[in-house]
Structure formats: structure tokens, C-alpha cells
Short mmCIF file of N, CA and C in Angstrom, two decimals:
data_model
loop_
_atom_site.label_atom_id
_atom_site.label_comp_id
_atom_site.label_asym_id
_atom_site.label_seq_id
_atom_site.Cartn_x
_atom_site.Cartn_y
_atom_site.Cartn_z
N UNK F 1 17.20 106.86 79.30
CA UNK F 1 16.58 105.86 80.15
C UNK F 1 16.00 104.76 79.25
N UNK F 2 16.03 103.45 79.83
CA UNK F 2 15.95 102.66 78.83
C UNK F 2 14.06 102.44 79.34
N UNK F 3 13.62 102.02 78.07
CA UNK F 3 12.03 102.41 78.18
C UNK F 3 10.93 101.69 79.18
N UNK F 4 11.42 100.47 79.19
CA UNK F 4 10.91 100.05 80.82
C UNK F 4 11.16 100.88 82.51
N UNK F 5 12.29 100.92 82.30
CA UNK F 5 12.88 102.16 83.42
C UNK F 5 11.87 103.32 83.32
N UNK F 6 11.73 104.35 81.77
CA UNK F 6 10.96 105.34 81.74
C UNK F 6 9.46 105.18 82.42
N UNK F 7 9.28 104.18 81.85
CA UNK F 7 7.59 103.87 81.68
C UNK F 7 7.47 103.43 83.43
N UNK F 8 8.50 102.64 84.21
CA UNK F 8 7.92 102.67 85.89
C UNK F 8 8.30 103.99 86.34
N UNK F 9 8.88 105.13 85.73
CA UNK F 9 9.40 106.55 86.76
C UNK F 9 8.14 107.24 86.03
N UNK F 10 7.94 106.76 84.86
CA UNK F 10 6.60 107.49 84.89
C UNK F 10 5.08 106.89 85.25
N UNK F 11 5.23 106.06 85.54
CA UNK F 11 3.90 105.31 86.79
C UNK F 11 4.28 105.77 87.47
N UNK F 12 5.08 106.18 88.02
CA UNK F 12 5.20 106.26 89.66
C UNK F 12 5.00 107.91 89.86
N UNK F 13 5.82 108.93 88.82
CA UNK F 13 5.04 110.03 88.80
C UNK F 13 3.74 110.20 88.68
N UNK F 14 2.94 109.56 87.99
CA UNK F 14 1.82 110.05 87.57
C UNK F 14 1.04 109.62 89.05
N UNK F 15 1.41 107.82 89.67
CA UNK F 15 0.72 108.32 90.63
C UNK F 15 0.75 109.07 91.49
N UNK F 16 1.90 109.40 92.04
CA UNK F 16 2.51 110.36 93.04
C UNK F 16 1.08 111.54 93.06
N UNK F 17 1.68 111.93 91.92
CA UNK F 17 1.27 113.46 91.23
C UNK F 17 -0.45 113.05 91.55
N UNK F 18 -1.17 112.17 91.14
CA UNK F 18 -2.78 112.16 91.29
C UNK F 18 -3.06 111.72 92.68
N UNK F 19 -2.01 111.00 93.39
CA UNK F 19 -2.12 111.07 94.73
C UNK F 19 -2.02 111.79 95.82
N UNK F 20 -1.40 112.95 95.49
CA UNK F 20 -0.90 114.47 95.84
C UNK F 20 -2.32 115.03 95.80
N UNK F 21 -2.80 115.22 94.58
CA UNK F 21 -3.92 115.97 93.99
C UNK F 21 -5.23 115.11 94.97
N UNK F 22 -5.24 114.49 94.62
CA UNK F 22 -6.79 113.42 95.71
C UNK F 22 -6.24 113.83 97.71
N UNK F 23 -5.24 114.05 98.18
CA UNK F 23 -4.91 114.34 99.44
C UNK F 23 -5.42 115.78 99.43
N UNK F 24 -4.98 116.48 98.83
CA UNK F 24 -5.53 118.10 98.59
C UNK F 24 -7.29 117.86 98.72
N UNK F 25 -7.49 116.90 97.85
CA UNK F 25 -9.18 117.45 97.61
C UNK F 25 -9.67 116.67 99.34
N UNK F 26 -8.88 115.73 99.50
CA UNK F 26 -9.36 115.43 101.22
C UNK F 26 -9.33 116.57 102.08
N UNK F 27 -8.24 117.48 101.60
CA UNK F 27 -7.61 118.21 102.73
C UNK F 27 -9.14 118.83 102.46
N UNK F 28 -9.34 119.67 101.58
CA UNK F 28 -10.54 120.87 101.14
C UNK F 28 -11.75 119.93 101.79
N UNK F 29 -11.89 119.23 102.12
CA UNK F 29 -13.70 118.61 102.34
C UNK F 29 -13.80 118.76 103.91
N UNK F 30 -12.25 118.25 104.56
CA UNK F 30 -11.65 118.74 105.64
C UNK F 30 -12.10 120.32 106.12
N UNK F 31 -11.52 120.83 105.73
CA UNK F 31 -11.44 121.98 105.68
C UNK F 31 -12.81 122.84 105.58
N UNK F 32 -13.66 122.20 105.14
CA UNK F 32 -15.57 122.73 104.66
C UNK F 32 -15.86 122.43 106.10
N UNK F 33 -15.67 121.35 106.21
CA UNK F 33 -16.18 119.96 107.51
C UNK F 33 -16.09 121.46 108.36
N UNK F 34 -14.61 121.64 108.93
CA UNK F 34 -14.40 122.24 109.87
C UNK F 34 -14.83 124.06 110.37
N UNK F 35 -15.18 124.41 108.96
CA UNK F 35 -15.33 125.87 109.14
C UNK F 35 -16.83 125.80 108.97
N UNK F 36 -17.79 124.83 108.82
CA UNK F 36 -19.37 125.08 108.58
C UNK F 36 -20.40 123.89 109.62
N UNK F 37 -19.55 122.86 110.28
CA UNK F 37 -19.79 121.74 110.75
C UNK F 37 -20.34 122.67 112.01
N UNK F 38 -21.67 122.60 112.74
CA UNK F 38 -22.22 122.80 114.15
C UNK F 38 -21.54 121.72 114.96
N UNK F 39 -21.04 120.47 114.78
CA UNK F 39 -21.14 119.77 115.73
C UNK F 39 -19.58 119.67 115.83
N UNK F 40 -19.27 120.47 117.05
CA UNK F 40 -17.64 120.58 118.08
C UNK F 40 -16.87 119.19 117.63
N UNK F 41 -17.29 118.33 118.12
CA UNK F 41 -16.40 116.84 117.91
C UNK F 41 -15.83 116.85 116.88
N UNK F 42 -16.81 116.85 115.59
CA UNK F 42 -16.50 117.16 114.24
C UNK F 42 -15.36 118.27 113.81
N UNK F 43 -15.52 119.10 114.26
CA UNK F 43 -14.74 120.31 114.01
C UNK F 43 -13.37 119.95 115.04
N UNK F 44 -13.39 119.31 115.97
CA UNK F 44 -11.93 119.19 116.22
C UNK F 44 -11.16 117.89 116.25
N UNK F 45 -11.87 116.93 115.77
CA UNK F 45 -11.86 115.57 115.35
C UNK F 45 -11.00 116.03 113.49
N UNK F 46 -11.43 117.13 112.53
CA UNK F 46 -10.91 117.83 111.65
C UNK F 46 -9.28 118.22 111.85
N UNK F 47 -9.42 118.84 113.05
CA UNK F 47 -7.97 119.84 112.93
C UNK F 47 -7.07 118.45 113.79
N UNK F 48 -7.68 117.67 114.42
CA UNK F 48 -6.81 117.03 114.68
C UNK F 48 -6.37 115.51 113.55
N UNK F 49 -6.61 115.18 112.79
CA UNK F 49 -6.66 114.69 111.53
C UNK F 49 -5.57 115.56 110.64
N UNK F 50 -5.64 116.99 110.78
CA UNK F 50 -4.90 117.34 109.34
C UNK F 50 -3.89 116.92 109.75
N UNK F 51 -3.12 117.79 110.58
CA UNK F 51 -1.39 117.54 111.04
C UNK F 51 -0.65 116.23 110.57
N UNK F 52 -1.43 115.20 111.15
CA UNK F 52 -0.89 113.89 110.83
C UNK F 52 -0.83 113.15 109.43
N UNK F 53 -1.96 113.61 108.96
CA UNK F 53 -2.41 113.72 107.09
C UNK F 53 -1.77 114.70 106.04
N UNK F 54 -1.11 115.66 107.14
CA UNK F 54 -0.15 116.29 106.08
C UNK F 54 1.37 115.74 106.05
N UNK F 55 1.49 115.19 107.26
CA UNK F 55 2.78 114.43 107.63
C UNK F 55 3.25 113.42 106.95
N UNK F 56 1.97 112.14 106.69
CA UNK F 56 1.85 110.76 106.33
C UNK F 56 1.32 110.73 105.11
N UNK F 57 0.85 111.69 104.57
CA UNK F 57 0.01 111.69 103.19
C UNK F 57 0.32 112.60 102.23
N UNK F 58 0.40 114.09 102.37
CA UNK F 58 0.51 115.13 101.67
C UNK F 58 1.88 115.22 101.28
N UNK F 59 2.72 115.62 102.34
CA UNK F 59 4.71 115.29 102.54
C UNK F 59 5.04 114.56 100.85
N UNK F 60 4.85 112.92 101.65
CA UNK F 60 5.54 112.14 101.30
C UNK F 60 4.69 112.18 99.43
N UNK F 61 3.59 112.44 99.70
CA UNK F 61 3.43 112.30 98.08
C UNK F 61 3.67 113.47 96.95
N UNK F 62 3.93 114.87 97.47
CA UNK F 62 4.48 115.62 96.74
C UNK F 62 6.08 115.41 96.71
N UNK F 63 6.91 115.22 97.73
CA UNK F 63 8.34 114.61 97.00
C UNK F 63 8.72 113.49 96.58
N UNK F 64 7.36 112.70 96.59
CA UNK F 64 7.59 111.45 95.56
C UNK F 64 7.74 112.41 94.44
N UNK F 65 6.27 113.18 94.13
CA UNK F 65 5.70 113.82 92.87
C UNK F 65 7.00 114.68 91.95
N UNK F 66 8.12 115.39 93.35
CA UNK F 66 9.10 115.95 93.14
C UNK F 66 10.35 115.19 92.13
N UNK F 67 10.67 114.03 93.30
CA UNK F 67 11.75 113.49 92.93
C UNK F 67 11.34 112.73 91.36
N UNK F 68 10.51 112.12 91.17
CA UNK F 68 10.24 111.44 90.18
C UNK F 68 9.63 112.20 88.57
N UNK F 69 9.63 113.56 89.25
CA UNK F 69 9.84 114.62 88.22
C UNK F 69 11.01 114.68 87.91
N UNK F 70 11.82 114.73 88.87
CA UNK F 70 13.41 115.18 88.47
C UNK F 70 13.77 114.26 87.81
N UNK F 71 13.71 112.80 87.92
CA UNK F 71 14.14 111.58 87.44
C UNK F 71 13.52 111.65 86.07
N UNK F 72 12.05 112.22 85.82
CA UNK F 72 11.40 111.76 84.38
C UNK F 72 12.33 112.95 83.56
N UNK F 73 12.49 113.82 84.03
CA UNK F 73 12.77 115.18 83.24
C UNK F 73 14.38 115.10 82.87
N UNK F 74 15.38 114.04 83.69
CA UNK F 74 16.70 113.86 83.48
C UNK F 74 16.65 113.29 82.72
N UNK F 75 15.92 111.93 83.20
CA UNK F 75 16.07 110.54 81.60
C UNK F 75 15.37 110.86 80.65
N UNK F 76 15.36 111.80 80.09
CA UNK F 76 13.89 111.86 78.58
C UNK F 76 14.44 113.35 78.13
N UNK F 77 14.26 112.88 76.68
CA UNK F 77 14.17 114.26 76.11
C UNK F 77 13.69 115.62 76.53
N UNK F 78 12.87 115.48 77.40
CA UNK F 78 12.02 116.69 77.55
C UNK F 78 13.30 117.79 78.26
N UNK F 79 13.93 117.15 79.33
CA UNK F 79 15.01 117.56 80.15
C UNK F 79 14.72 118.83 80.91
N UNK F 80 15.31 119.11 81.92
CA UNK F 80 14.98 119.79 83.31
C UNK F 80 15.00 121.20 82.67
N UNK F 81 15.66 121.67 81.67
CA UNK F 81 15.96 123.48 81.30
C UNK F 81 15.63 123.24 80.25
N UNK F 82 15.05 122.77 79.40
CA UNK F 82 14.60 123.00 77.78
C UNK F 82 13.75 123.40 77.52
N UNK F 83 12.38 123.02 78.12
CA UNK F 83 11.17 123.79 78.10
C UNK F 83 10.62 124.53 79.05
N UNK F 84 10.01 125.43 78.65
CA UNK F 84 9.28 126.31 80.20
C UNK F 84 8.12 125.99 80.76
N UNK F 85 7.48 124.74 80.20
CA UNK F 85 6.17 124.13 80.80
C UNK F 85 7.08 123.55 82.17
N UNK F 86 7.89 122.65 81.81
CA UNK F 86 8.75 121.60 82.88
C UNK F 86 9.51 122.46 84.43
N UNK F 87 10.19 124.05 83.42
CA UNK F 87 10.62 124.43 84.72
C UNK F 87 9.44 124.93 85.28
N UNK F 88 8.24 125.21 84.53
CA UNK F 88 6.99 125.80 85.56
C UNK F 88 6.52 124.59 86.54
N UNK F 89 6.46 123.68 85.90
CA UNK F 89 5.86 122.78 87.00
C UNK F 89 7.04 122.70 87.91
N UNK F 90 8.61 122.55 87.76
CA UNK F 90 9.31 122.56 89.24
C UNK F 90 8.95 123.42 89.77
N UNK F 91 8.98 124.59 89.35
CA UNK F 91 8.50 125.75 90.70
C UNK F 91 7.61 125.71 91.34
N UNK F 92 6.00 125.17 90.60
CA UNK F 92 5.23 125.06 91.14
C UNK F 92 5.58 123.74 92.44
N UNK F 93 5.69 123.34 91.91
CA UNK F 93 5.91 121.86 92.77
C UNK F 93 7.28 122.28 93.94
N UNK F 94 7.64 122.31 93.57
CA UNK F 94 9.22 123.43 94.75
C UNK F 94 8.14 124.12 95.87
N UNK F 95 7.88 125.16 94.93
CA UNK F 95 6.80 126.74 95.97
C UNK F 95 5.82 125.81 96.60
N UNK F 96 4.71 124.85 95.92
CA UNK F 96 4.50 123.85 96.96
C UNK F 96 4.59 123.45 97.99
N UNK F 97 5.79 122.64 97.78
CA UNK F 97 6.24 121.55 99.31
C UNK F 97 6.64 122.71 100.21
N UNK F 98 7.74 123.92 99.58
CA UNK F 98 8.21 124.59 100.63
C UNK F 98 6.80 125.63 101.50
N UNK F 99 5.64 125.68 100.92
CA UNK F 99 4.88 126.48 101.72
C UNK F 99 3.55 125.28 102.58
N UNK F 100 3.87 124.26 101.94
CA UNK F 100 3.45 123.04 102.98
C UNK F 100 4.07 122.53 104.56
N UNK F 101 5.76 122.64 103.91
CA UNK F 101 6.23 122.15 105.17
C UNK F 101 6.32 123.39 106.25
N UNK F 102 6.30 124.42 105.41
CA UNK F 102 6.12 125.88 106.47
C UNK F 102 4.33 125.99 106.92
N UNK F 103 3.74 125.09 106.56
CA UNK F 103 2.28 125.47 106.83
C UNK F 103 2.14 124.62 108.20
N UNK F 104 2.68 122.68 108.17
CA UNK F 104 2.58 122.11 109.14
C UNK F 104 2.97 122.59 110.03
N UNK F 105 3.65 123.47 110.53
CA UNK F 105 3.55 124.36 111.93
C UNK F 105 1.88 124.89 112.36
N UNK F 106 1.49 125.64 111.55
CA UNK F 106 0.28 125.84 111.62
C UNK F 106 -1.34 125.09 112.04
N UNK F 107 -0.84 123.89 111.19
CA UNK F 107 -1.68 122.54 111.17
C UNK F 107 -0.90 122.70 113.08
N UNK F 108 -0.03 121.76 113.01
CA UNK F 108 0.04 121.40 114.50
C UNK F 108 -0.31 121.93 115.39
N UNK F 109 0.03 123.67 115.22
CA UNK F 109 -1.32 124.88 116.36
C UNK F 109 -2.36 124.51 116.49
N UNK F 110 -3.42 124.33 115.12
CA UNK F 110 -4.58 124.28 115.06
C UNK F 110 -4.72 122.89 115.93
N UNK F 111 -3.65 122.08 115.40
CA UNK F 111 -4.16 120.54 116.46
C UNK F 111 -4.15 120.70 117.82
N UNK F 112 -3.22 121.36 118.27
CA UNK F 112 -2.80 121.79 119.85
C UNK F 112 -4.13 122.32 120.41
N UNK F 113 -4.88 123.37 119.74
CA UNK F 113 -6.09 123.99 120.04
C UNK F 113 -7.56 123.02 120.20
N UNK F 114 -7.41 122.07 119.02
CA UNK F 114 -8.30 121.13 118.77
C UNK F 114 -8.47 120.11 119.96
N UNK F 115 -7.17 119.68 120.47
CA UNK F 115 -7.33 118.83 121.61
C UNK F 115 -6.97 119.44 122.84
N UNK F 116 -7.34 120.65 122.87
CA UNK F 116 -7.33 121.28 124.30
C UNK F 116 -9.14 121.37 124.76
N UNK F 117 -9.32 120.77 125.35
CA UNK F 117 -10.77 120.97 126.06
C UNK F 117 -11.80 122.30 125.86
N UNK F 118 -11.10 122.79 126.36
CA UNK F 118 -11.45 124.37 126.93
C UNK F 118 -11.37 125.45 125.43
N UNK F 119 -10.79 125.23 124.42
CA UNK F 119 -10.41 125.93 123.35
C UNK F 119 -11.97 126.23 122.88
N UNK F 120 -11.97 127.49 122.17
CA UNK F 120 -12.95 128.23 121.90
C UNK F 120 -12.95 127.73 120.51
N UNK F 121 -14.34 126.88 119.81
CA UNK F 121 -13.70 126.69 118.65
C UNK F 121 -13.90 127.82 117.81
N UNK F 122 -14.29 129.24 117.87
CA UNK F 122 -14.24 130.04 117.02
C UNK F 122 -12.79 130.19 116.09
N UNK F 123 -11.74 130.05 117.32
CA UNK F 123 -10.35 130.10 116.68
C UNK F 123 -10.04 128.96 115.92
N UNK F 124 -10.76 127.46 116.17
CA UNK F 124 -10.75 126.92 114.86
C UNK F 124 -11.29 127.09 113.62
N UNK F 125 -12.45 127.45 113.74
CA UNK F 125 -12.85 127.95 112.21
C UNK F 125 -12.08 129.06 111.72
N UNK F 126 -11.27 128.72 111.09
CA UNK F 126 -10.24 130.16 110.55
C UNK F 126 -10.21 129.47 109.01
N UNK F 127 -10.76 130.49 107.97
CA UNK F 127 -10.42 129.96 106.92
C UNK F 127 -8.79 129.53 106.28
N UNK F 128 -8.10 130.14 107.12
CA UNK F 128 -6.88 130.16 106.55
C UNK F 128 -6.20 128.56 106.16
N UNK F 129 -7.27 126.97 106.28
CA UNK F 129 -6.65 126.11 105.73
C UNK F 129 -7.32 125.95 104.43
N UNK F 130 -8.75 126.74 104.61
CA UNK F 130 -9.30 126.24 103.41
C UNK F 130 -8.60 127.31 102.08
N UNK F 131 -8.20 128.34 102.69
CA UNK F 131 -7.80 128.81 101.36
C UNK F 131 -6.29 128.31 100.98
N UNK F 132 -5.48 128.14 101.74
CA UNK F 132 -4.33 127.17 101.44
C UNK F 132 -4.68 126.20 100.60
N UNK F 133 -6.14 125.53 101.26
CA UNK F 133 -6.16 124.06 100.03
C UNK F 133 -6.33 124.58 99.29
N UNK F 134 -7.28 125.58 99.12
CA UNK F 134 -7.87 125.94 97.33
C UNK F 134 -6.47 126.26 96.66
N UNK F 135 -5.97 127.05 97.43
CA UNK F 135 -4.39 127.47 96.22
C UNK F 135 -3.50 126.36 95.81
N UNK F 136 -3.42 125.93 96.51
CA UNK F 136 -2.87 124.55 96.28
C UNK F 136 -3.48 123.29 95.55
N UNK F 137 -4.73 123.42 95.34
CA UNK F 137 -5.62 122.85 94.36
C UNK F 137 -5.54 123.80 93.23
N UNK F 138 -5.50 124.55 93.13
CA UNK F 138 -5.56 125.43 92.10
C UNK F 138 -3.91 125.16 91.57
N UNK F 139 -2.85 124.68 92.24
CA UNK F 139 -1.62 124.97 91.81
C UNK F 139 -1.09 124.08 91.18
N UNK F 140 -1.59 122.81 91.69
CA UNK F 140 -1.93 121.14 91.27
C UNK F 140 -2.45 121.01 89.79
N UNK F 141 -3.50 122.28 89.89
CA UNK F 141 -4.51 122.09 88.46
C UNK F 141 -3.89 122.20 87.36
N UNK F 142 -3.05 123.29 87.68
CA UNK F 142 -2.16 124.30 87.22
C UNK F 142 -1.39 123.40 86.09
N UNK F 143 -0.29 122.56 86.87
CA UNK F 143 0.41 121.59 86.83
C UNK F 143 0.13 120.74 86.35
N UNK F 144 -0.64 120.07 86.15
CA UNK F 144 -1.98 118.84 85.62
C UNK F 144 -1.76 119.51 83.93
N UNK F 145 -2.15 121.03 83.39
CA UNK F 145 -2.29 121.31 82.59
C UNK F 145 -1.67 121.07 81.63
N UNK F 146 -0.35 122.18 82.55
CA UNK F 146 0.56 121.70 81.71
C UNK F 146 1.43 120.86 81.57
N UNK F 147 1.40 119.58 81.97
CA UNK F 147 1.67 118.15 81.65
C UNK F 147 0.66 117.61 80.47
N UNK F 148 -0.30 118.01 80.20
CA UNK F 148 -1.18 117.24 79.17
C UNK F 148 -1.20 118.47 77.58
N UNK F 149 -1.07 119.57 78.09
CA UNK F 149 -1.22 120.48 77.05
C UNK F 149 0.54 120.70 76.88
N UNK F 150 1.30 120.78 77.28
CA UNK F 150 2.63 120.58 77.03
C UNK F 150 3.09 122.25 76.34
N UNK F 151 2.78 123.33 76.68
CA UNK F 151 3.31 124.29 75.85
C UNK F 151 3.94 124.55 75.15
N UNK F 152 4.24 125.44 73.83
CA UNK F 152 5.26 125.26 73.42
C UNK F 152 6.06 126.65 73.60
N UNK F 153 7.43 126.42 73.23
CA UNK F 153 8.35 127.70 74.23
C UNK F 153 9.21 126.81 74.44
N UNK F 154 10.92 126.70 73.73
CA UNK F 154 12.03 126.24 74.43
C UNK F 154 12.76 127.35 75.02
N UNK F 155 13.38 126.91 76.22
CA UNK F 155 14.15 128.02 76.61
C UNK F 155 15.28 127.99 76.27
N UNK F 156 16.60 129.77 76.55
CA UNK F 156 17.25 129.59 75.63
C UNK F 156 18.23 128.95 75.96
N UNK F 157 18.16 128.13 77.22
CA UNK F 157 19.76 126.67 77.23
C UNK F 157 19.22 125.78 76.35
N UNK F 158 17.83 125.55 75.87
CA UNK F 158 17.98 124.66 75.13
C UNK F 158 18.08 125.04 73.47
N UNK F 159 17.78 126.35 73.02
CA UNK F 159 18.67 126.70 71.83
C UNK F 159 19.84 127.07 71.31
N UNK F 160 20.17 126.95 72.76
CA UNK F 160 21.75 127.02 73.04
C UNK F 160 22.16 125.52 72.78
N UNK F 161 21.41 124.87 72.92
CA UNK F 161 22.13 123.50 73.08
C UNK F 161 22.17 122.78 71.88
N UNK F 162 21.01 122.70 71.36
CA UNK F 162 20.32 122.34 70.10
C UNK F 162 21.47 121.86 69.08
N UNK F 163 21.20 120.82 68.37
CA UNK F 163 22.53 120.27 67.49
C UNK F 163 22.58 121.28 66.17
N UNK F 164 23.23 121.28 65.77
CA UNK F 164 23.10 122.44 64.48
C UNK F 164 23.60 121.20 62.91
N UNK F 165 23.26 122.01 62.10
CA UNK F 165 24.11 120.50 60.83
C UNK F 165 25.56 120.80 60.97
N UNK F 166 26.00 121.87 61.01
CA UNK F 166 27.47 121.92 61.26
C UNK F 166 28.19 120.48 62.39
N UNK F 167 27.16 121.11 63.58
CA UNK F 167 27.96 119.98 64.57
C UNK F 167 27.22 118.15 64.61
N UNK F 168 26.14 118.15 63.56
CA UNK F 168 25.91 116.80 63.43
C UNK F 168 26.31 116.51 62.01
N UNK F 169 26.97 117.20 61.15
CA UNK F 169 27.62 116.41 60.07
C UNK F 169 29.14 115.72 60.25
N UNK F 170 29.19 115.01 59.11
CA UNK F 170 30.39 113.86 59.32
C UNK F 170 31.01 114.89 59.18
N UNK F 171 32.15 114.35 59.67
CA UNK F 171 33.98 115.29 59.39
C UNK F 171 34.27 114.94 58.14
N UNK F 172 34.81 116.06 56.91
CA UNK F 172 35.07 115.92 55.65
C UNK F 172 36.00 115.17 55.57
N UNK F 173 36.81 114.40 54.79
CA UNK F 173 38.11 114.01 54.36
C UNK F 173 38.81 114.62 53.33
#
């Protein structure tokens, strides 16, 4: 990738990625709001907020965070199978989105409940979003890490791959 190219796929990851991470910490304050808040409005004024905030906000900025991983990790040395920091963060980031977009079912219950009149809000206070956020803050963190601490550990397609002097010396005459 030529280094202007690099340098906007990696703006655009990094914001993705800290914009991902700041939606999470909304989601969690959310999530306090709703399981400790006395006042009803509040608490379902909450659940009806997430659904749409995971739709319009959370979604779209982890497969930015995705795709523009894939893009930084194709064009650059680092490359998608060479190191095991990089495939950890796909998984993380993969296991992610896929237990997000399986969660917005959930979110949308909780909204269904939230704007039903009559709903008992005991069944809204269910911790079960706040500990989703925490894991998912925690998984973010995770990820954060090792992007800045960079581990070391190649894996073995990439010592498989690795140039050797045999195959980078000139051909004899």
C-alpha cells in the first residue's frame, strides 16, 4: 500500500476502533442508568435507546473496525496470518460482531417490553446487558493491547513463508 493510502486505512481504523470502544462505554452507563435508576421513564427511555444505538452506532462501527482491519493487515507487512497478536484481534473482533448481531434480538425484546405500558419493569432490570457490555469492554481492551504492545510470536505460515538467503540470493552464473 502506498503510504498515503496506509496512513487514511489507518485513520480510519483507529477511529472506527475508538469509536466502537466510546459506543460500548455509552452502552455500560446505559446499562447502570437502567438496572439502578428509581425513576420508570428513565429505565425505559434506556431500553428503548439501546436497540437503535446498537443498530446506528455499535453495527456500523465495529465492521468499519473489521473491514479496515482486514484492509490494514493485507496492505502492510504485518499481514492477516503472520502474527498471532493480528489473528487474535480478528477473532476477537469476528466473536464480537457475531455475538452483537445475535444480541440485537435481545435489545429489541427488551425495547418491545420498554414501550409496552403495562410491562413490569422488574423484567427490565436484567443484568444481562450490563454484563454483555462489560465483556465486550473488556474484549475491546483486550484488543487495544494488543495493537500497542504488539506481541511477539510469528505463526508458522509465516515461517513458512519467510525469505531464506537461498531464495533471496542472485542466481549464480
Amino acid at each position: 500500500m502506498a503510504p498515503p493510502l496506509r496512513k487514511l486505512v489507518l485513520t480510519t481504523h483507529i477511529t472506527s476502533s475508538v469509536g466502537w470502544l466510546g459506543a460500548v462505554l455509552a452502552f455500560l452507563a446505559l446499562a447502570v442508568i437502567g438496572l439502578t435508576s428509581q425513576d420508570d421513564q428513565a429505565v425505559r427511555a434506556v431500553y428503548l435507546v439501546m436497540e437503535p444505538a446498537a443498530w446506528y452506532a455499535l453495527i456500523p462501527l465495529a465492521v468499519a473496525s473489521l473491514l479496515t482491519g482486514l484492509v490494514q493487515s493485507l496492505g502492510t507487512t504485518w499481514g492477516l496470518f503472520r502474527h498471532y497478536w493480528v489473528i487474535f484481534k480478528l477473532l476477537i473482533n469476528v466473536g464480537a460482531i457475531v455475538v452483537l448481531l445475535m444480541y440485537t434480538e435481545t435489545l429489541g425484546y427488551l425495547a418491545g417490553l420498554a414501550a409496552a405500558p403495562d410491562t413490569d419493569l422488574g423484567l427490565l432490570r436484567n443484568p444481562s446487558v450490563l454484563i454483555h457490555t462489560v465483556l465486550a469492554l473488556m474484549l475491546l481492551l483486550a484488543a487495544t493491547v494488543l495493537a500497542v504492545y504488539k506481541p511477539r510470536g510469528r505463526t508458522r505460515y509465516a515461517l513458512r513463508t519467510r525469505p531464506t538467503a537461498s531464495r533471496t540470493a542472485a542466481p549464480q552464473r
